[in-house]
Short mmCIF file of C-alpha atoms in Angstrom, two decimals:
data_model
loop_
_atom_site.label_atom_id
_atom_site.label_comp_id
_atom_site.label_asym_id
_atom_site.label_seq_id
_atom_site.Cartn_x
_atom_site.Cartn_y
_atom_site.Cartn_z
CA UNK A 9 26.01 115.69 315.76
CA UNK A 10 27.94 118.71 314.49
CA UNK A 11 28.62 118.87 310.78
CA UNK A 12 32.19 119.66 309.86
CA UNK A 13 31.66 119.89 306.08
CA UNK A 14 31.46 123.68 306.35
CA UNK A 15 35.08 123.77 307.50
CA UNK A 16 36.44 121.87 304.53
CA UNK A 17 38.57 124.01 302.26
CA UNK A 18 37.06 124.65 298.84
CA UNK A 19 39.20 122.67 296.39
CA UNK A 20 37.34 123.95 293.35
CA UNK A 21 39.34 125.96 290.85
CA UNK A 22 38.88 128.85 288.44
CA UNK A 23 37.86 128.71 284.78
CA UNK A 24 39.08 131.46 282.43
CA UNK A 25 37.43 131.55 278.98
CA UNK A 26 38.78 133.54 276.02
CA UNK A 27 37.16 134.42 272.70
CA UNK A 28 39.43 134.73 269.63
CA UNK A 29 38.11 137.27 267.12
CA UNK A 30 38.58 140.88 268.32
CA UNK A 31 39.49 139.58 271.79
CA UNK A 32 42.87 137.83 271.38
CA UNK A 33 43.38 138.76 267.72
CA UNK A 34 42.17 141.33 265.25
CA UNK A 35 41.19 139.04 262.42
CA UNK A 36 40.65 139.66 258.74
CA UNK A 37 38.38 136.74 257.84
CA UNK A 38 34.98 137.81 256.59
CA UNK A 39 31.60 136.13 256.58
CA UNK A 40 30.06 136.38 253.13
CA UNK A 41 26.33 136.82 252.61
CA UNK A 42 25.11 134.76 249.65
CA UNK A 43 21.82 135.03 247.75
CA UNK A 44 20.87 133.01 244.68
CA UNK A 45 24.42 131.59 244.55
CA UNK A 46 26.03 135.06 244.46
CA UNK A 47 27.94 136.94 247.14
CA UNK A 48 25.94 140.07 247.97
CA UNK A 49 27.86 141.34 251.02
CA UNK A 50 30.95 140.66 253.11
CA UNK A 51 30.90 141.19 256.87
CA UNK A 52 33.64 141.72 259.42
CA UNK A 53 33.40 139.80 262.68
CA UNK A 54 31.79 142.80 264.41
CA UNK A 55 29.30 143.36 261.56
CA UNK A 56 28.42 139.66 261.59
CA UNK A 57 27.57 139.84 265.31
CA UNK A 58 24.56 142.04 264.57
CA UNK A 59 23.64 141.16 260.94
CA UNK A 60 20.16 139.71 260.36
CA UNK A 61 19.78 137.54 257.26
CA UNK A 62 17.18 138.75 254.78
CA UNK A 63 14.90 136.43 252.81
CA UNK A 64 16.85 134.00 250.66
CA UNK A 65 20.24 134.93 252.16
CA UNK A 66 22.69 132.48 253.73
CA UNK A 67 26.09 132.85 255.38
CA UNK A 68 29.32 131.51 253.87
CA UNK A 69 31.92 130.89 256.60
CA UNK A 70 34.68 129.47 254.36
CA UNK A 71 37.22 132.14 255.34
CA UNK A 72 36.65 131.41 259.03
CA UNK A 73 37.86 127.82 258.50
CA UNK A 74 41.01 128.83 256.62
CA UNK A 75 43.94 128.29 259.01
CA UNK A 76 46.53 129.78 256.63
CA UNK A 77 44.48 132.96 256.29
CA UNK A 78 44.14 133.12 260.08
CA UNK A 79 47.87 132.56 260.59
CA UNK A 80 48.94 135.04 257.92
CA UNK A 81 46.53 137.92 258.50
CA UNK A 82 45.58 137.88 262.21
CA UNK A 83 47.07 140.74 264.22
CA UNK A 84 47.68 139.82 267.86
CA UNK A 85 46.12 141.97 270.55
CA UNK A 86 49.27 141.50 272.59
CA UNK A 87 47.94 142.97 275.84
CA UNK A 88 45.13 140.37 275.78
CA UNK A 89 47.42 137.47 274.83
CA UNK A 90 49.83 138.44 277.62
CA UNK A 91 46.96 138.52 280.13
CA UNK A 92 45.74 135.08 278.98
CA UNK A 93 49.32 133.71 279.18
CA UNK A 94 49.80 135.17 282.67
CA UNK A 95 46.51 133.60 283.79
CA UNK A 96 47.61 130.27 282.31
CA UNK A 97 50.89 130.39 284.24
CA UNK A 98 49.12 131.29 287.50
CA UNK A 99 46.48 128.57 287.05
CA UNK A 100 49.12 125.90 286.38
CA UNK A 101 49.86 125.86 290.13
CA UNK A 102 46.19 125.82 291.20
CA UNK A 103 44.34 122.50 291.30
CA UNK A 104 41.26 122.25 289.06
CA UNK A 105 41.94 125.63 287.38
CA UNK A 106 41.82 125.95 283.61
CA UNK A 107 42.19 128.37 280.72
CA UNK A 108 40.23 127.56 277.56
CA UNK A 109 39.57 129.29 274.24
CA UNK A 110 35.94 129.33 273.12
CA UNK A 111 35.27 130.58 269.61
CA UNK A 112 32.12 130.92 267.51
CA UNK A 113 34.13 129.44 264.62
CA UNK A 114 33.85 125.81 263.54
CA UNK A 115 36.78 123.46 262.78
CA UNK A 116 39.79 124.84 260.91
CA UNK A 117 41.13 123.05 257.84
CA UNK A 118 44.61 122.80 259.44
CA UNK A 119 44.63 122.70 263.27
CA UNK A 120 48.45 122.79 263.52
CA UNK A 121 48.76 126.03 261.53
CA UNK A 122 45.86 127.54 263.50
CA UNK A 123 47.43 126.73 266.91
CA UNK A 124 50.85 127.89 265.75
CA UNK A 125 49.42 131.43 265.45
CA UNK A 126 48.85 131.55 269.23
CA UNK A 127 52.20 129.95 270.05
CA UNK A 128 54.03 132.57 267.97
CA UNK A 129 52.75 135.32 270.24
CA UNK A 130 53.39 133.61 273.56
CA UNK A 131 50.35 131.48 274.43
CA UNK A 132 51.25 127.86 275.25
CA UNK A 133 48.48 125.97 273.44
CA UNK A 134 49.61 122.55 274.71
CA UNK A 135 47.85 123.58 277.95
CA UNK A 136 44.78 125.22 276.36
CA UNK A 137 41.86 123.48 274.67
CA UNK A 138 40.06 125.33 271.87
CA UNK A 139 36.32 124.69 271.74
CA UNK A 140 34.66 125.50 268.43
CA UNK A 141 31.06 126.50 269.11
CA UNK A 142 30.41 126.92 265.38
CA UNK A 143 30.27 123.13 265.08
CA UNK A 144 26.95 123.08 266.96
CA UNK A 145 25.05 124.95 264.23
CA UNK A 146 23.21 127.30 266.57
CA UNK A 147 23.53 131.01 267.50
CA UNK A 148 27.02 131.70 268.86
CA UNK A 149 25.95 132.84 272.34
CA UNK A 150 23.77 129.76 272.87
CA UNK A 151 26.46 127.43 271.49
CA UNK A 152 29.09 128.92 273.79
CA UNK A 153 26.70 128.45 276.72
CA UNK A 154 26.53 124.70 275.95
CA UNK A 155 30.31 124.36 276.31
CA UNK A 156 30.49 126.49 279.47
CA UNK A 157 27.71 124.45 281.05
CA UNK A 158 29.67 121.24 280.39
CA UNK A 159 32.55 122.61 282.46
CA UNK A 160 30.34 123.88 285.27
CA UNK A 161 28.47 120.57 285.46
CA UNK A 162 31.71 118.91 286.60
CA UNK A 163 31.47 120.82 289.89
CA UNK A 164 35.21 121.59 289.70
CA UNK A 165 34.97 125.38 289.47
CA UNK A 166 34.18 128.06 292.04
CA UNK A 167 34.64 130.96 289.62
CA UNK A 168 34.35 131.44 285.88
CA UNK A 169 35.33 134.47 283.80
CA UNK A 170 34.56 135.14 280.14
CA UNK A 171 36.56 137.56 277.97
CA UNK A 172 34.57 138.39 274.82
CA UNK A 173 33.91 141.35 272.51
CA UNK A 174 30.25 140.48 271.87
CA UNK A 175 27.70 141.78 274.41
CA UNK A 176 25.25 139.02 273.49
CA UNK A 177 27.78 136.31 274.44
CA UNK A 178 28.40 138.03 277.79
CA UNK A 179 24.68 138.44 278.51
CA UNK A 180 23.88 134.78 277.81
CA UNK A 181 26.92 133.71 279.86
CA UNK A 182 25.63 135.66 282.87
CA UNK A 183 22.22 133.92 282.67
CA UNK A 184 24.00 130.78 283.93
CA UNK A 185 24.33 132.42 287.38
CA UNK A 186 20.87 131.16 288.34
CA UNK A 187 21.78 127.56 287.48
CA UNK A 188 25.08 127.63 289.40
CA UNK A 189 24.55 129.80 292.51
CA UNK A 190 27.77 128.57 294.19
CA UNK A 191 29.92 129.75 291.25
CA UNK A 192 31.15 133.34 290.88
CA UNK A 193 30.61 134.69 287.35
CA UNK A 194 32.61 137.60 285.90
CA UNK A 195 32.09 138.86 282.35
CA UNK A 196 34.63 141.14 280.65
CA UNK A 197 33.91 143.17 277.53
CA UNK A 198 37.03 143.08 275.36
CA UNK A 199 38.05 146.25 273.57
CA UNK A 200 41.50 146.25 271.90
CA UNK A 201 43.27 144.59 274.81
CA UNK A 202 41.38 146.46 277.52
CA UNK A 203 38.72 144.72 279.57
CA UNK A 204 35.73 146.27 281.28
CA UNK A 205 33.54 144.34 283.71
CA UNK A 206 30.21 143.86 282.01
#
C-alpha cells in the first residue's frame, strides 16, 4: 500500500532566538571578580565571555540582576531590535513559529522595568518569552543549549536560528544538529547590529 505521509505539508514552524548583551543592547552592567571578600577586577560582558577564574576568585553578578541599571544604561542596537521585531511580526502569521530571548543572565529584581526597556525601542514583549539561562548555574553555552533543546523536543520547529555575540554559544548551538537532523540550524554572529552566518 502506498504511503501518502510524504505528501503531507510540513506544519512545523520557525524558532528565532535572540541574545541580549551586545546583540540587542550594548549594556553597561559588569561582572565583578571577588577574592577574599574584595573586588579585584570588573569585566564587561565581552571580557566575561573569555575570563577564567583564578584560585580563590568568584564572580559577582549583582549588576546583571539590576533591572533599573539595565533600563537606564542599556543602549539599543536598533538595527538588531528592528530585525527581531520584523521577525516577530512575520512569525505572528505562521503557525508554530516563535521568537524568544535567551540570555545568560539570571532573574532580574524587577521584571516589569526590565521588559519595559525592550518595549521602549519597539519590541513587543507580550509575544516574546525571556529565558534566563543564568538560573541553571552552569556555563552559559551549555545552559542555553538546555533551553533550546526543550523547544526542539516539542517537534514543532523545522528551522531554528540563533543570534548571539559569543562564538562559544554559537558553536554549542550547532552541535544540536546531530540530535535533530530534520531541523535546519542557522547561527548568526552579532556585531553591532550586523549579522554574519557562523
